[in-house]
XYZ file of C-alpha atoms in Angstrom:
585
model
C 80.640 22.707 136.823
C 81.235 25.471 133.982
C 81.733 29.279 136.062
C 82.039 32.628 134.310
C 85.291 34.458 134.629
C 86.731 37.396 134.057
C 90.878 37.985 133.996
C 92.453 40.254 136.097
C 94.368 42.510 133.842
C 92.458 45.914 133.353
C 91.736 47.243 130.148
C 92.325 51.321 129.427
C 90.131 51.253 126.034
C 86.669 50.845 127.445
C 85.287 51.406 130.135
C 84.038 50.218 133.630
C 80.352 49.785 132.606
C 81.161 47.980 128.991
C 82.695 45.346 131.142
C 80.286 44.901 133.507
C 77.921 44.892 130.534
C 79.682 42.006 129.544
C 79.922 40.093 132.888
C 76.127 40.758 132.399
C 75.951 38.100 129.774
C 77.665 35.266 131.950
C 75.016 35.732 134.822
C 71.796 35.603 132.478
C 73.716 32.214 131.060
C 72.224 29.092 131.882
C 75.431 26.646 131.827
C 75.924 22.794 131.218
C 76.624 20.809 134.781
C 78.597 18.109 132.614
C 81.421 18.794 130.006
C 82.013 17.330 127.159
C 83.420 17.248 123.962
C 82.225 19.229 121.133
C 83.073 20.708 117.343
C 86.266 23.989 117.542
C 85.193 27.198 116.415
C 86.822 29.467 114.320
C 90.039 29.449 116.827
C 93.394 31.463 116.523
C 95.526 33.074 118.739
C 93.744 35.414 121.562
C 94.205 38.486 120.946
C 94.259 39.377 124.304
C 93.061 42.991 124.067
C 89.550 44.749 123.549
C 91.121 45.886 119.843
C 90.118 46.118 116.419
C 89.917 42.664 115.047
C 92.964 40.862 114.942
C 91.884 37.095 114.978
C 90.866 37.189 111.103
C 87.407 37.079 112.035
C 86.056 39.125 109.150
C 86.931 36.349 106.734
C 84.525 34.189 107.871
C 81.528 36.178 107.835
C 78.807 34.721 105.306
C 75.144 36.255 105.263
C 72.461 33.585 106.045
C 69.505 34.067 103.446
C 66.266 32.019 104.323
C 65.219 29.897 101.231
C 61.778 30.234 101.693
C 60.176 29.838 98.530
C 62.290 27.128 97.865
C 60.963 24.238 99.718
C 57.567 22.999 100.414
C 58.756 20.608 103.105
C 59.751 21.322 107.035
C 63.566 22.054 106.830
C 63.683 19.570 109.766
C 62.657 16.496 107.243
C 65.669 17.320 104.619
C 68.313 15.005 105.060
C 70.517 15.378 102.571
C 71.265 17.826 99.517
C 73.076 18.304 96.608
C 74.035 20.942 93.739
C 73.893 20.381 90.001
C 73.330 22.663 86.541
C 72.616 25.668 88.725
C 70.005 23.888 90.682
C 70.202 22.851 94.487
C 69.008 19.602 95.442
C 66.955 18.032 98.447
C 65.658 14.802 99.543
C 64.142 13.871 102.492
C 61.026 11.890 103.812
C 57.653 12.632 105.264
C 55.171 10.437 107.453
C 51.982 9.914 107.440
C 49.535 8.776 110.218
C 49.490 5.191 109.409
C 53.707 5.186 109.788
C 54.037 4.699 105.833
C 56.839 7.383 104.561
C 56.592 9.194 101.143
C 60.562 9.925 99.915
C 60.716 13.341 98.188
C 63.209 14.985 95.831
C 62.788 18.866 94.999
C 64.931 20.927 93.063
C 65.257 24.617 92.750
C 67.972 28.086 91.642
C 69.876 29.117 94.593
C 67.273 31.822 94.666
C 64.499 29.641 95.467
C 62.759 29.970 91.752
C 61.656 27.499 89.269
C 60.876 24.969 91.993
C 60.109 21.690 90.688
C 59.801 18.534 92.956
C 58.021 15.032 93.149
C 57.483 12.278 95.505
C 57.362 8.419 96.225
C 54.803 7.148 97.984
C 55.785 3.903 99.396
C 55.206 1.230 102.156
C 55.523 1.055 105.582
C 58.720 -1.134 104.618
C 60.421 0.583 101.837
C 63.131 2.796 102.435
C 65.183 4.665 100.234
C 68.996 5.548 101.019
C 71.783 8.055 99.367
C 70.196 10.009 97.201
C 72.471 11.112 94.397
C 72.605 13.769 91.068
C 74.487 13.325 88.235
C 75.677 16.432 85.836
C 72.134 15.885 84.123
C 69.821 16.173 86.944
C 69.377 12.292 86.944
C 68.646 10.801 90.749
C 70.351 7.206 91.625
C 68.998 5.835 95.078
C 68.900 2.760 97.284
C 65.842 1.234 97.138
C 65.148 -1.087 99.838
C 61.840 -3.286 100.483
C 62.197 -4.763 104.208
C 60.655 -8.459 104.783
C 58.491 -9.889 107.178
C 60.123 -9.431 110.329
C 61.921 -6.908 109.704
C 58.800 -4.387 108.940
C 54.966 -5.287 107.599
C 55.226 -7.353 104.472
C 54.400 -6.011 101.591
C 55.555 -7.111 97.885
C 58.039 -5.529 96.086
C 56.966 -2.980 94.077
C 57.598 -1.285 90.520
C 57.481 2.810 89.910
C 54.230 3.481 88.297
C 54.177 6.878 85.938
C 52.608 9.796 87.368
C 51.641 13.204 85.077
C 53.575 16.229 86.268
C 51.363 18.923 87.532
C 52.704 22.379 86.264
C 51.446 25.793 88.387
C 51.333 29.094 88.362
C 50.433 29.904 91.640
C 51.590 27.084 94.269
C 49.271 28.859 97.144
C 46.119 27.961 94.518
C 45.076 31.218 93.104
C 45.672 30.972 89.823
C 46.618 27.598 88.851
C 46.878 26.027 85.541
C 47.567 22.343 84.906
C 49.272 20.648 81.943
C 48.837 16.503 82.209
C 51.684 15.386 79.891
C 54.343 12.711 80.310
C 57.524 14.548 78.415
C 58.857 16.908 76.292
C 55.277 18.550 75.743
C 54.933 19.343 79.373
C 58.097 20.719 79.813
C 57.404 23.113 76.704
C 54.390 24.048 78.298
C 56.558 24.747 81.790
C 59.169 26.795 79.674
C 56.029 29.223 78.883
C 54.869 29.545 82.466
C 57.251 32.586 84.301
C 57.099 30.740 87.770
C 56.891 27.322 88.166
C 56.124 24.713 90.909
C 56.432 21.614 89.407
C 54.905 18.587 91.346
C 55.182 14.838 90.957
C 53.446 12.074 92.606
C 54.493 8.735 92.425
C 53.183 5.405 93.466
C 55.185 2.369 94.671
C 53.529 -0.756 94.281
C 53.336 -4.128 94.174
C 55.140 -6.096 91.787
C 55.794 -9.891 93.416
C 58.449 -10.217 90.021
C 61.207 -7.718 91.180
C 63.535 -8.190 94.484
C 63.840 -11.784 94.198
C 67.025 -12.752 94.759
C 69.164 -16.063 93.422
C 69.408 -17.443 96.546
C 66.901 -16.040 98.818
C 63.363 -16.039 99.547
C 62.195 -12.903 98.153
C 59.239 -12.995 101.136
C 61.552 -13.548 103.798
C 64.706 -11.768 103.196
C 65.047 -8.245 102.449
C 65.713 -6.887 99.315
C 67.638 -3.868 98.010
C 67.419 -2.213 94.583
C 69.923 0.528 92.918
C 67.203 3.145 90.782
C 67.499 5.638 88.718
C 65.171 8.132 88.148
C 65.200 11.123 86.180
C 64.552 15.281 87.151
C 60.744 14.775 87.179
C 60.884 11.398 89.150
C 60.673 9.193 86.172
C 62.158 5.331 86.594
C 64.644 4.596 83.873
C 66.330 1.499 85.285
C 66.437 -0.442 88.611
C 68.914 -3.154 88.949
C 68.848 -5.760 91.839
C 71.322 -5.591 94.270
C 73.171 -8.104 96.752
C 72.681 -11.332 94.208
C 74.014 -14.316 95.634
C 74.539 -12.791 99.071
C 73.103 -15.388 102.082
C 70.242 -13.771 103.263
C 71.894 -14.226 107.093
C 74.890 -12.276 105.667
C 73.374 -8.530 106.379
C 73.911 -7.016 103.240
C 73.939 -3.368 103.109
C 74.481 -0.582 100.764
C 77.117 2.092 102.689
C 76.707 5.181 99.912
C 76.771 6.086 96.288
C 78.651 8.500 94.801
C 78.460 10.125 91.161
C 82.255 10.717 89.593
C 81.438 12.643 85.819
C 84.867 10.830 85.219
C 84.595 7.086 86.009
C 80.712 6.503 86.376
C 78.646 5.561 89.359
C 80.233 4.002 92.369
C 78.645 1.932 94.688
C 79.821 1.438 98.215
C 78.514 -2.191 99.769
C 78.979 -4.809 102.749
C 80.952 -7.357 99.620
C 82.609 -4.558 97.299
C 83.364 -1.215 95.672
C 82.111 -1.758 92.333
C 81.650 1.118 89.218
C 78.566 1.058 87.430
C 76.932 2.664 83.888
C 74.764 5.464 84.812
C 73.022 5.099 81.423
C 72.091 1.665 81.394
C 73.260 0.809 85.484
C 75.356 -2.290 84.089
C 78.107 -3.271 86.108
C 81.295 -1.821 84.424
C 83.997 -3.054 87.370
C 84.830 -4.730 90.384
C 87.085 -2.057 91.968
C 87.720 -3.415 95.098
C 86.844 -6.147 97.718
C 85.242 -5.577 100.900
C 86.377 -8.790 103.103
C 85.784 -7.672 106.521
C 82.008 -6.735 105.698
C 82.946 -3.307 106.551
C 82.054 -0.636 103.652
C 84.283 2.539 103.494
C 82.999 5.744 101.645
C 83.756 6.882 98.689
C 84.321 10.392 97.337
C 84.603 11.473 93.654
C 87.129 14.744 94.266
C 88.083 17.369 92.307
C 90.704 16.180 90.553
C 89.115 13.619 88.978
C 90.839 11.236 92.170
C 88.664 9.179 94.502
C 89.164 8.443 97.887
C 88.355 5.701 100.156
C 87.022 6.947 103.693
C 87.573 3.939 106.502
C 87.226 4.731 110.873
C 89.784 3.266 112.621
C 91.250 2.912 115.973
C 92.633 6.765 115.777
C 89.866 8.035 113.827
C 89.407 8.389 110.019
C 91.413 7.322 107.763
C 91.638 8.278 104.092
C 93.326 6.506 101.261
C 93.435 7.318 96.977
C 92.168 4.687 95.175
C 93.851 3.603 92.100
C 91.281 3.010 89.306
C 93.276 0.600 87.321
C 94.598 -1.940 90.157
C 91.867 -1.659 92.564
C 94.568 -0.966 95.215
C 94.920 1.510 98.102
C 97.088 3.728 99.030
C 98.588 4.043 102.064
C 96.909 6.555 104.835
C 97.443 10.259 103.099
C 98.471 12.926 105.889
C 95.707 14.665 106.886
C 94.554 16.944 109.868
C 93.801 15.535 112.851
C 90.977 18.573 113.166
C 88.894 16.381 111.226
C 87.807 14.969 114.404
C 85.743 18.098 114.972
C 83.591 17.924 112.136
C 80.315 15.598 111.988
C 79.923 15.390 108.058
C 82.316 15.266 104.244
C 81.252 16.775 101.393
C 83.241 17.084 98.262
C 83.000 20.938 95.645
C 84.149 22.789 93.035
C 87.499 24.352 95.304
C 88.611 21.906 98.176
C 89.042 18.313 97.995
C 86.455 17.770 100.869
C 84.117 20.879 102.794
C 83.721 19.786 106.689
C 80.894 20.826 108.710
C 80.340 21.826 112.265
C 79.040 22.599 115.401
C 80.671 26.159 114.689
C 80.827 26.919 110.919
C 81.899 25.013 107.793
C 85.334 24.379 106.711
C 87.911 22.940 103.757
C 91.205 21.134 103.564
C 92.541 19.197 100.439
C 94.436 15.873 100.969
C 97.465 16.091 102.318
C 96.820 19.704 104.227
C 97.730 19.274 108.075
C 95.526 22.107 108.674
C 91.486 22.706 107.520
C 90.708 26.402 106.126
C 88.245 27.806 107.538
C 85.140 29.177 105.516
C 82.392 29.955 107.832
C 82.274 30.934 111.469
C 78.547 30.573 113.029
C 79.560 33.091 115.888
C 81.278 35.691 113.365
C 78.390 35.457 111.097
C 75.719 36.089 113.769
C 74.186 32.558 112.720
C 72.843 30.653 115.836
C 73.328 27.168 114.949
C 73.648 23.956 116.670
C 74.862 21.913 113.659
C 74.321 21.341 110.346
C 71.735 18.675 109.096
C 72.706 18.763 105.385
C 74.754 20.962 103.102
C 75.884 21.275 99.651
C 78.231 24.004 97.487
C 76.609 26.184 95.218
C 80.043 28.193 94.596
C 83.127 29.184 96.003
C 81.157 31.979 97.585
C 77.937 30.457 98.214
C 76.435 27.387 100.413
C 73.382 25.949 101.006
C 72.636 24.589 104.142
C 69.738 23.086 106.819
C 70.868 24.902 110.026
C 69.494 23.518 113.374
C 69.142 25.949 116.070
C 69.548 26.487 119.404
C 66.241 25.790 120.231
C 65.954 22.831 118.280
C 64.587 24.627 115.009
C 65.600 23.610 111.542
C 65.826 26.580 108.802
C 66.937 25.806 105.089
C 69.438 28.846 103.985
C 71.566 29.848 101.418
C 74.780 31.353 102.995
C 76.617 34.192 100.950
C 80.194 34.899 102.065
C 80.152 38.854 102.870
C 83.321 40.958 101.725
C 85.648 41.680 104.619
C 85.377 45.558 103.507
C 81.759 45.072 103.994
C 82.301 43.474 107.351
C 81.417 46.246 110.215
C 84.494 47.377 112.584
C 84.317 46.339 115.941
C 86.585 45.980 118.840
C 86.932 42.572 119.499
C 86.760 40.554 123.352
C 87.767 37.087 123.183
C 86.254 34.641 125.061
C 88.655 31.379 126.127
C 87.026 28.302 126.598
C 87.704 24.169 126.331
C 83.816 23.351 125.606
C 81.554 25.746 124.491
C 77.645 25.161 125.689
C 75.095 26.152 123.025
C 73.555 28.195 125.417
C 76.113 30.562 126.095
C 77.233 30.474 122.192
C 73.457 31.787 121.653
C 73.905 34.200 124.195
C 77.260 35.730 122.664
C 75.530 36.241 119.338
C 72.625 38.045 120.738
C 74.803 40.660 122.322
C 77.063 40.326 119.109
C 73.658 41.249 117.063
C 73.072 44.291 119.605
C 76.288 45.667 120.218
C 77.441 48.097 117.621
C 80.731 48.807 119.061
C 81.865 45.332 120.551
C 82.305 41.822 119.407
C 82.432 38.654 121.438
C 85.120 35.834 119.788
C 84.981 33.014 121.145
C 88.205 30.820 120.992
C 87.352 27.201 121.301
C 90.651 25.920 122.688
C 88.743 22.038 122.033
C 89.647 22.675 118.220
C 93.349 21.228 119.362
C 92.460 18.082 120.780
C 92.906 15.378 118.793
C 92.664 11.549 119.488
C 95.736 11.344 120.632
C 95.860 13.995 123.188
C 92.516 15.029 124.664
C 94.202 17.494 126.675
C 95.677 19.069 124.030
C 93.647 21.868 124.024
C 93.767 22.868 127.589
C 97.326 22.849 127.165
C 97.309 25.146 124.763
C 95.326 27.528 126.871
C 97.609 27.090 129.648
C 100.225 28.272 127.402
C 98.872 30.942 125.800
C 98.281 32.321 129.696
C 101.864 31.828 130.937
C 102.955 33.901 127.856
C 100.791 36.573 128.324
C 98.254 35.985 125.485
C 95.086 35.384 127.578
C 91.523 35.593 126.532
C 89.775 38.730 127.978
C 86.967 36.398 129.378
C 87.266 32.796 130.342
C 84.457 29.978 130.817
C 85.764 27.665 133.574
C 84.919 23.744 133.543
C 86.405 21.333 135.677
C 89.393 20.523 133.871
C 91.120 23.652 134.642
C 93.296 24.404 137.422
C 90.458 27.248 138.633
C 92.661 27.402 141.932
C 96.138 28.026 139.970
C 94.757 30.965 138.042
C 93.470 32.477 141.468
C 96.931 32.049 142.961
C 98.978 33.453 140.049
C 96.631 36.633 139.703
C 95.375 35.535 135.962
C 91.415 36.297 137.242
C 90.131 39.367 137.926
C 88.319 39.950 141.814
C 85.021 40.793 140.407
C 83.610 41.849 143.823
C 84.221 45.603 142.688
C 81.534 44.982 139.693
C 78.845 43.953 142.014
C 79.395 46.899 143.968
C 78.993 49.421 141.246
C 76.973 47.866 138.516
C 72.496 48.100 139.214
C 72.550 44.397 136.937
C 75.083 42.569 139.299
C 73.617 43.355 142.847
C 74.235 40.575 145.049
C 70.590 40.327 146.635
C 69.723 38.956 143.172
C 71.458 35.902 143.841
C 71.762 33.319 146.805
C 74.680 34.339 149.236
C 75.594 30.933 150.208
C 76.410 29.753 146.185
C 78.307 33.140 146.070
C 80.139 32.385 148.493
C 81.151 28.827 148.313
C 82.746 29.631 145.052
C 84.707 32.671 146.740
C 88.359 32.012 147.288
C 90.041 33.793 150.594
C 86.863 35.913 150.821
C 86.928 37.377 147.057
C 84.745 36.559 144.218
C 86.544 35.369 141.384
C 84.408 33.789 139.882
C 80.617 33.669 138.916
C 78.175 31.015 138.747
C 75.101 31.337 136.533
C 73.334 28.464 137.411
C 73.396 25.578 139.687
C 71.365 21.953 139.611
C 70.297 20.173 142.812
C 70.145 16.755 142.583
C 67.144 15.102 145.097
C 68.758 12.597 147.572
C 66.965 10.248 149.748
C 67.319 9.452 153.619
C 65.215 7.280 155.938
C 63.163 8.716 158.074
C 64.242 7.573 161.496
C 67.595 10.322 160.101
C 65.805 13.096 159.220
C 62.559 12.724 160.269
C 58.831 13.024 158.734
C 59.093 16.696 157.522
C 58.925 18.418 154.525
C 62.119 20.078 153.928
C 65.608 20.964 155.381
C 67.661 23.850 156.438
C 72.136 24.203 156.748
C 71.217 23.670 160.415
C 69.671 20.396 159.880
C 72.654 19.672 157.599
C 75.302 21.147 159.813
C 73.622 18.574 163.232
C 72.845 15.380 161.178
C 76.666 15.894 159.709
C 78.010 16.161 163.286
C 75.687 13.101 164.382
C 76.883 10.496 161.517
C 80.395 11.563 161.643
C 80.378 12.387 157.943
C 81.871 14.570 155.474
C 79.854 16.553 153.006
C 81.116 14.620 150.014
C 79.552 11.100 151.694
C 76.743 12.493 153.639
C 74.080 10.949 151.721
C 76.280 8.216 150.513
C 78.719 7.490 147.687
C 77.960 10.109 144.195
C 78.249 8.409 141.200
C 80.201 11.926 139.559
């Protein structure tokens, strides 16, 4: 159960009905029954008083611009992205009726101008996997046809050319075409101030291509590595997985683009490096012998890492080009464990994202940097779908919301001098529920004088110690450096802080503030969570969960009161906890 506190210690610099503004928040808070574990946010040390900011919080504030002329497709079906030669980079799928799904790339300025795109139409059973840009523009994917069994059969199938469609106007005003295959379309798309330019491919069948040496091209499935250029154009396709048993589960794990080495390729047998201009296979870097890929990144420096899970989470390794061998595990922050996805830029090694923001580290840092905070930038997100770096001041990003919407943005970090002074409350928590984080930034949005922080104490646990954060909390309380407001879960020793005079009696708000009055709320939830009579701490919501009883106990009615309770308790000889047998919680 997650409860709203409050902690005792007054505050002189505002005043009675700012905090029971604030209290406010808690009650209109719908909160999660269960806790669990979830991504830190931007963290730091409490600052323990209503002040100007002293967590760093300006730092981390990026503006969230909408692309909306950028994309023609639902945010929700982008999946992954990428940023090359000033252009950003999606791909993604969409469905039709029948269940058949048409693979799209589209490319556009950071703006959202000179938006260009095309598409693959393909089978029920083709697929295509990791999407990748080179420093031309040039798209490598997976391309895999599934067999009978696995989906419909259908034949392989080759690319067929499509003419690019070039318009003025994408909402159909004004259109003009230009059918060309080349160099004479784009001339005539140079000419044209805004563009939309469209592709649409066919995949079909072609029974020659996926057969492999030692499989049954109709009964096994079959994966190709493509290459396509800016306007959706096939250049090569090589087949991948030769010689593999067809019972062996090959798979492709990712591909990654290094302008150094060449084009790596991540699979169930090997590492290997491959041409980009011709996609012949340059080098076997390394072995896979447990059938277990790792990922690959092409960094910075020109290094590349190996990315493997293991018992104590992820594990990253350099790669040496020259021997094929590994590294031993580099040190590295255990605070990856709070980030869902990698991505490698222009200024850090590898950019993390979030539940709460986006972050950096470089190999070997025992701490990640933070870049963006969600809450500090007013940006109500849930997590991030797919992301790339546009600049060391710049990312593009599709953020999913609270409410389960998807919005394609470009974020723009926002000078601290430009960031708005406010006096900061920090909020202490172990697990913070998306509902109350989307609460927080509404009153952050309509407060011009206060600011909600939140300080996810999660941020320290690591896989080691799961606790790690709570104890941290507990510390920062015994030396005086406690948040202003609390969210209680069931981890914490609620009944400790009570005793030692850390929470606040919030009886006196009710009292005085028109929001809080007690007849708004049932008496009997108020008061079980009361301790010695006081009210320390506030519920915002509660769950009943239905129970069952034979009828010969309670009879054929259609409801209960605490009396009925209270007699059937006395009757069975039971405790609350048991009455209607064992909980599973």
């Amino acid at each position: 159960m997650e409860i709203f506190l409050i902690r005792k210690a007054e505050r002189k610099d505002y005043g009675m009905k700012k905090r029971t503004k604030l209290l406010s928040i808690g009650l209109s808070m719908v909160m999660a029954v269960s806790v669990s574990a979830c991504g830190s946010s931007a963290g730091g040390n409490a600052s323990g008083t209503a002040a100007s900011d002293k967590t760093g919080a300006k730092n981390y504030v990026y503006k969230e611009d909408v692309v909306s002329n950028g994309s023609k497709y639902q945010a929700s079906k982008i999946n992954s992205m990428s940023f090359c030669q000033e252009r950003i980079y999606d791909f993604g799928y969409h469905y039709a009726d029948d269940g058949s799904a048409t693979f799209f790339a589209e490319n556009y300025k950071a703006d959202g101008s000179d938006y260009k795109s095309f598409e693959i139409k393909g089978a029920e059973n083709v697929t295509f996997s990791y999407p990748t840009v080179d420093t031309d523009g040039n798209i490598y994917v997976a391309r895999i046809t599934y067999a009978a069994g696995d989906q419909p059969a259908v034949p392989a199938g080759a690319l067929e050319d499509a003419a690019p469609v070039v318009e003025t106007d994408p909402a159909g005003t004004d259109s003009a075409v230009a059918e060309d295959t080349g160099a004479d379309a784009s001339e005539t798309a140079s000419n044209v101030s805004s563009i939309t330019y469209t592709a649409v491919l066919e995949y079909t069948a072609d029974t020659d291509v996926g057969a492999s040496e030692s499989t049954d091209a109709a009964t096994s499935d079959q994966t190709e590595l493509v290459k396509y250029d800016s306007t959706g154009k096939e250049i090569w396709k090589i087949q991948m997985g030769k010689g593999v048993p067809a019972d062996s589960g090959y798979y492709i794990n990712g591909i990654s683009f290094s302008e150094k080495y060449g084009l790596f390729i991540s699979d169930s047998v090997a590492v290997n490096l491959y041409n980009p201009k011709d996609g012949s296979l340059t080098k076997k870097v390394m072995d896979v012998t447990d059938g277990s890929a790792p990922s690959v990144y092409a960094i910075r420096s020109g290094k590349v890492l190996i990315a493997t899970y293991e018992s104590n989470g992820i594990s990253f390794r350099e790669l040496d080009m020259t021997t094929g061998k590994e590294s031993d595990p580099l040190p590295i922050s255990r605070e990856l464990s709070n980030y869902s996805s990698y991505y490698t830029g222009p200024d850090y090694d590898l950019y993390l994202t979030g539940s709460d923001g986006i972050s950096a580290l470089n190999i070997g840092d025992t701490k990640v940097t933070r870049l963006v905070d969600f809450v500090d930038s007013d940006i109500d997100a849930s997590y991030v779908g797919a992301a790339c770096i546009v600049s060391s001041t710049q990312i593009a990003a599709v953020i999913s919301g609270t409410d389960n919407d998807y919005t394609l943005a470009v974020l723009t970090k926002v000078p601290p001098k430009d960031v708005a002074d406010k006096k900061v409350i920090t909020m202490g928590c172990t697990y913070i529920d998306y509902r109350v984080r989307s609460e927080v930034i509404k009153f952050n949005k309509s407060s011009n004088e206060y600011r909600i922080k939140i300080l996810d104490y999660s941020q320290y646990n690591s896989e080691d110690d799961y606790n790690a954060g709570l104890t941290k909390l507990n510390t920062d309380i015994v030396s005086g450096n406690t948040p202003d407001l609390m969210i209680l879960d069931s981890s914490m020793p609620s009944d400790s802080y009570i005793s030692k005079g850390v929470l606040k009696n919030l009886d006196g708000y009710f009292k005085k503030d028109e929001e809080l009055q007690k007849n708004k709320y049932l008496t009997n939830i108020l008061e079980a969570f009361q301790s010695n009579g006081k009210m320390y701490t506030v519920m915002p919501s509660f769950s009943i969960y239905t129970v069952a009883a034979k009828t010969k106990d309670v009879g054929n009615v259609s409801g209960w009161t605490m009396e009925d309770l209270e007699k059937k308790k006395k009757k069975k000889n039971a405790d609350y906890a048991t009455l209607f047998g064992p909980t599973s919680q």
